[in-house]
PDB file of C-alpha atoms in Angstrom:
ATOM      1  CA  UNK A 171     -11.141  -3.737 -19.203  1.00 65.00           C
ATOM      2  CA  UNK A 172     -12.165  -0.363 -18.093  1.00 74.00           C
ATOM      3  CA  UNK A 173      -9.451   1.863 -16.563  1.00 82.00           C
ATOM      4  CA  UNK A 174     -10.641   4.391 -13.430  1.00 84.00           C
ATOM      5  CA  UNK A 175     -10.321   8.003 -14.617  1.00 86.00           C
ATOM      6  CA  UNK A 176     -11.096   9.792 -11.953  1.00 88.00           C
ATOM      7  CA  UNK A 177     -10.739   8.274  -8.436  1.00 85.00           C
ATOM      8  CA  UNK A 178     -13.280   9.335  -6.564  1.00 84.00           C
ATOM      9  CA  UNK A 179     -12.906   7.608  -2.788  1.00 81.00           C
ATOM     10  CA  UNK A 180      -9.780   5.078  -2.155  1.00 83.00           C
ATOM     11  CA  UNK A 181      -8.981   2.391   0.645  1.00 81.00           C
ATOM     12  CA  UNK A 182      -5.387   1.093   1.436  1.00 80.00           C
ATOM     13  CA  UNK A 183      -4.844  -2.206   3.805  1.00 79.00           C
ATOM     14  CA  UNK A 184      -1.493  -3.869   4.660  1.00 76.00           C
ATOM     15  CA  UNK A 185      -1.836  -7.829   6.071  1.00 77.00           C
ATOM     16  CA  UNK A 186       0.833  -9.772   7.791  1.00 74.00           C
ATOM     17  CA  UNK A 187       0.932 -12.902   9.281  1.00 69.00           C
ATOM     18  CA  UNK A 188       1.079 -12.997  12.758  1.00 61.00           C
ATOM     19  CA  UNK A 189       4.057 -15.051  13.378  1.00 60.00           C
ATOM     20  CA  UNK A 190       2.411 -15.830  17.513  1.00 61.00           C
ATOM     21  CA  UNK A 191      -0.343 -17.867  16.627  1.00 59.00           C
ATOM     22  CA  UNK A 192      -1.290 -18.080  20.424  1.00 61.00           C
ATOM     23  CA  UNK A 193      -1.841 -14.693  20.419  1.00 55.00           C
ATOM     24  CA  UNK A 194      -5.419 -13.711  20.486  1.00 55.00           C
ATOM     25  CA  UNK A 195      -5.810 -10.643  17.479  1.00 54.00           C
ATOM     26  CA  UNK A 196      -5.866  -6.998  19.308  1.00 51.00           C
ATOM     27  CA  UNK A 197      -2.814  -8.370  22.120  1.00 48.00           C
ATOM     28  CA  UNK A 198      -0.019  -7.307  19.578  1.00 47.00           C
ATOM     29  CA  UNK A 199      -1.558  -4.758  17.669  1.00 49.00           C
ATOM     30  CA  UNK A 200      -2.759  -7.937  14.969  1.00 47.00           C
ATOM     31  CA  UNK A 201      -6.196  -6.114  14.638  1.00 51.00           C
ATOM     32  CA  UNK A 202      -5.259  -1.895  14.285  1.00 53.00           C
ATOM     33  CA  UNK A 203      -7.908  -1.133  11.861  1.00 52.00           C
ATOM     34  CA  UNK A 204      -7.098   3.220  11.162  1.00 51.00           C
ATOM     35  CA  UNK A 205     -10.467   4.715   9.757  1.00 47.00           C
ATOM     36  CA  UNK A 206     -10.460   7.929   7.517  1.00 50.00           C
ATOM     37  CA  UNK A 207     -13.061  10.076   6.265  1.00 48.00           C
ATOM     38  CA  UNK A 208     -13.436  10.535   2.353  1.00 52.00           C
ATOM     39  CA  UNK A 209     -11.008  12.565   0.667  1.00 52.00           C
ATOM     40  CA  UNK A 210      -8.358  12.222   3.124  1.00 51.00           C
ATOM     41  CA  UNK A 211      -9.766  14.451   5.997  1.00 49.00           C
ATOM     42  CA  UNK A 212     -10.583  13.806   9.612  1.00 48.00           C
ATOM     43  CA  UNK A 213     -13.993  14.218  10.473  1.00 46.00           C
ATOM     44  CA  UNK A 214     -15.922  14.719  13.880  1.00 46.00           C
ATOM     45  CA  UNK A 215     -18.817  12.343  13.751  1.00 43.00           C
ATOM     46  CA  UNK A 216     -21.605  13.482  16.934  1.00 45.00           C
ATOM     47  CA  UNK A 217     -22.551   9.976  19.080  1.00 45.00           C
ATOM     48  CA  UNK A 218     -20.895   7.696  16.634  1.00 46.00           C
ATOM     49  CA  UNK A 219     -17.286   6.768  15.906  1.00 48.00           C
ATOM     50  CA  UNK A 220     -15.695   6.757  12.506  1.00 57.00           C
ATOM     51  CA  UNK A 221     -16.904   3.860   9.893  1.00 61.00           C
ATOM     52  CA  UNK A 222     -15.269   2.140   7.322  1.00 68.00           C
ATOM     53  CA  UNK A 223     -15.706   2.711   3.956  1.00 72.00           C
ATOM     54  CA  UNK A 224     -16.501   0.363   0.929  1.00 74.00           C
ATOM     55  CA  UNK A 225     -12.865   0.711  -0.256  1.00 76.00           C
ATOM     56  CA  UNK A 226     -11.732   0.392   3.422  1.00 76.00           C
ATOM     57  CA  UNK A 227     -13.326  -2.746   3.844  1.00 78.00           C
ATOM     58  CA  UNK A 228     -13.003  -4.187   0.286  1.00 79.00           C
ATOM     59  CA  UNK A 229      -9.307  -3.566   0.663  1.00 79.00           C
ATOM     60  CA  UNK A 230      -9.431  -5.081   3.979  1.00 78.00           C
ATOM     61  CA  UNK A 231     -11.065  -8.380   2.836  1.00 80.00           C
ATOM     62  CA  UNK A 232      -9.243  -8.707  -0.429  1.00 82.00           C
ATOM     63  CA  UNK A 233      -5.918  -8.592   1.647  1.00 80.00           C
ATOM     64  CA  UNK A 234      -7.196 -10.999   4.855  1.00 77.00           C
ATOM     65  CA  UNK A 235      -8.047 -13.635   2.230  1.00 82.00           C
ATOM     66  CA  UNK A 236      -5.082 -13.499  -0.379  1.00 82.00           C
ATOM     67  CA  UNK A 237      -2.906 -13.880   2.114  1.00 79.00           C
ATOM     68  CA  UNK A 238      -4.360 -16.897   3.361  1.00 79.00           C
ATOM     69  CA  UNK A 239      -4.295 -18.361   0.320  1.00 84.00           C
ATOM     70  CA  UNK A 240      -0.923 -17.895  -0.566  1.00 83.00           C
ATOM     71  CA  UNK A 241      -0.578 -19.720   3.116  1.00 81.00           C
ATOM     72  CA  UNK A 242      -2.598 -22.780   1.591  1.00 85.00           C
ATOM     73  CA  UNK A 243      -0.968 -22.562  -1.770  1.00 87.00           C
ATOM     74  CA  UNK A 244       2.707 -22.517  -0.624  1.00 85.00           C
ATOM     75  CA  UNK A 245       1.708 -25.517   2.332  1.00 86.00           C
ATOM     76  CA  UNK A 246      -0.040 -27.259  -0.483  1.00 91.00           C
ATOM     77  CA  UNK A 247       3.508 -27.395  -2.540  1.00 88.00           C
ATOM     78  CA  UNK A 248       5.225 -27.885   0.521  1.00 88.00           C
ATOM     79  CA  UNK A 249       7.182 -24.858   0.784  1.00 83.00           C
ATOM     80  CA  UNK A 250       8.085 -22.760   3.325  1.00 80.00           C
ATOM     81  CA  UNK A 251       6.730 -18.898   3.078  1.00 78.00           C
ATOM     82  CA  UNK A 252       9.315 -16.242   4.888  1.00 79.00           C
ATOM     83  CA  UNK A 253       7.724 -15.232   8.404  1.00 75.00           C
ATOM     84  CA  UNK A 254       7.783 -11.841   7.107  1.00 76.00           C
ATOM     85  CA  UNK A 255       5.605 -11.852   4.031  1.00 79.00           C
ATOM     86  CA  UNK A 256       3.158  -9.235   3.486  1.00 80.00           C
ATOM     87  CA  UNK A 257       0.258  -8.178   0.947  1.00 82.00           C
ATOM     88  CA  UNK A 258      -0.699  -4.370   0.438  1.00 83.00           C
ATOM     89  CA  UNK A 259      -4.023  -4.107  -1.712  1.00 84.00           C
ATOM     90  CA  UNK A 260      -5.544   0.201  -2.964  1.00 84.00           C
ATOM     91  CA  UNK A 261      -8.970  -0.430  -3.546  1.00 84.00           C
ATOM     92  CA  UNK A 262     -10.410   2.670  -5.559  1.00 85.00           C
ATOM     93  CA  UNK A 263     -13.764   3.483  -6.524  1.00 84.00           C
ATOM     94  CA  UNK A 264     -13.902   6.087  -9.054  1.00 86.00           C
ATOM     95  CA  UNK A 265     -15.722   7.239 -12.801  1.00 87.00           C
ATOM     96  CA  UNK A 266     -15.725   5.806 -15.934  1.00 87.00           C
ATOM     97  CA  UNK A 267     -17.272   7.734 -18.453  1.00 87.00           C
ATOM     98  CA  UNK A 268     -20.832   8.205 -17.241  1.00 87.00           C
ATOM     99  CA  UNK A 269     -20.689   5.162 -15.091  1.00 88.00           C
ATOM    100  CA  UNK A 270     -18.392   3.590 -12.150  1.00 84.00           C
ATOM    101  CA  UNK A 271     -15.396   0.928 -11.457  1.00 84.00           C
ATOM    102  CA  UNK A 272     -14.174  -0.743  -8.560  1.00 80.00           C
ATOM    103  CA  UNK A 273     -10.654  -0.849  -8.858  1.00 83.00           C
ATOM    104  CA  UNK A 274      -7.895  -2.643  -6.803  1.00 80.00           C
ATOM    105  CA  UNK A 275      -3.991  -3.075  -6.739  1.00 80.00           C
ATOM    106  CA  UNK A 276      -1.760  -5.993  -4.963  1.00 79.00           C
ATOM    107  CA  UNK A 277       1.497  -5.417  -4.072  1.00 78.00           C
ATOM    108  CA  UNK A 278       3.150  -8.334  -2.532  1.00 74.00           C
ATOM    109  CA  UNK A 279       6.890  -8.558  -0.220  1.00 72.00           C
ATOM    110  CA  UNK A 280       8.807 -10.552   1.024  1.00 66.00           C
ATOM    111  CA  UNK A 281      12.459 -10.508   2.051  1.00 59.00           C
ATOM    112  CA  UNK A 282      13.338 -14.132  -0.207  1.00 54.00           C
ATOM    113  CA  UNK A 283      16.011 -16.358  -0.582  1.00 58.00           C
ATOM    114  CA  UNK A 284      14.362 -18.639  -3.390  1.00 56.00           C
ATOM    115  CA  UNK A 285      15.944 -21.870  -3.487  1.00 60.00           C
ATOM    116  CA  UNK A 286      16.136 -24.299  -6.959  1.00 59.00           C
ATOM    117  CA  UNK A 287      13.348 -26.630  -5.184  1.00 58.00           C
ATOM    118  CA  UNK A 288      11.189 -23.767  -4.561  1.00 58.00           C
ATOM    119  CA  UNK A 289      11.878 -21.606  -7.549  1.00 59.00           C
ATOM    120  CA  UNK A 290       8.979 -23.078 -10.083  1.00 58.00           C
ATOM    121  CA  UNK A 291       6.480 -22.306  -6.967  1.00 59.00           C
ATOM    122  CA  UNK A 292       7.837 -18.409  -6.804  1.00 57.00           C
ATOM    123  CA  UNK A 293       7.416 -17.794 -10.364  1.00 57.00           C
ATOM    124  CA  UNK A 294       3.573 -18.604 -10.222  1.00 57.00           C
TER     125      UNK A 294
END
């Protein structure tokens, strides 16, 4: 496995479940994509708003369907995620030698109290 040594453009995303299902997304704030030009800096794009990157929407993606499938995993075993569970993913893009990688990181949290039933289903 190839390790990035020189990042070169990076996205971060941050999912949550939204814990009012009969909220439509954008009501609450459940849709607040924040758009950034490479390298960190604002930009002033002329007739056009800002648009997301590769990394922006990779990590966006990555993090929309993880998350659902912990959902389906942990309703699957029958247990019970916390309402406040959450799933960070850093997608970079950087160099490798003469070449480039696509590289991503998942950070999951949650505020836990595992119980002995639910234990075994934590641990994977």
């Amino acid at each position: 496995m190839s390790k990035i040594e020189q990042v070169l453009h990076s996205g971060n995303s941050h999912a949550t479940i939204n814990p009012y299902p009969n909220v439509q997304p954008g009501e609450l704030g459940a849709l607040d994509l924040k758009l950034s030009a490479s390298g960190g800096e604002s930009r002033e794009f002329i007739a056009t708003g800002l648009h997301p990157r590769a990394e922006q929407l990779f990590s966006g993606a990555w993090s929309a369907c993880y998350i659902s499938a912990f959902g389906i995993a942990a309703s699957m075993k029958k247990v019970t995620l916390p309402r406040d569970y959450s799933l960070d993913i850093q997608v970079s893009i950087g160099s490798v030698g003469a070449g480039h990688c696509l590289g991503a990181q998942f950070t999951i949290r949650a505020h836990v109290a595992v119980t002995p039933r639910d234990s075994l289903f934590a641990h994977r």
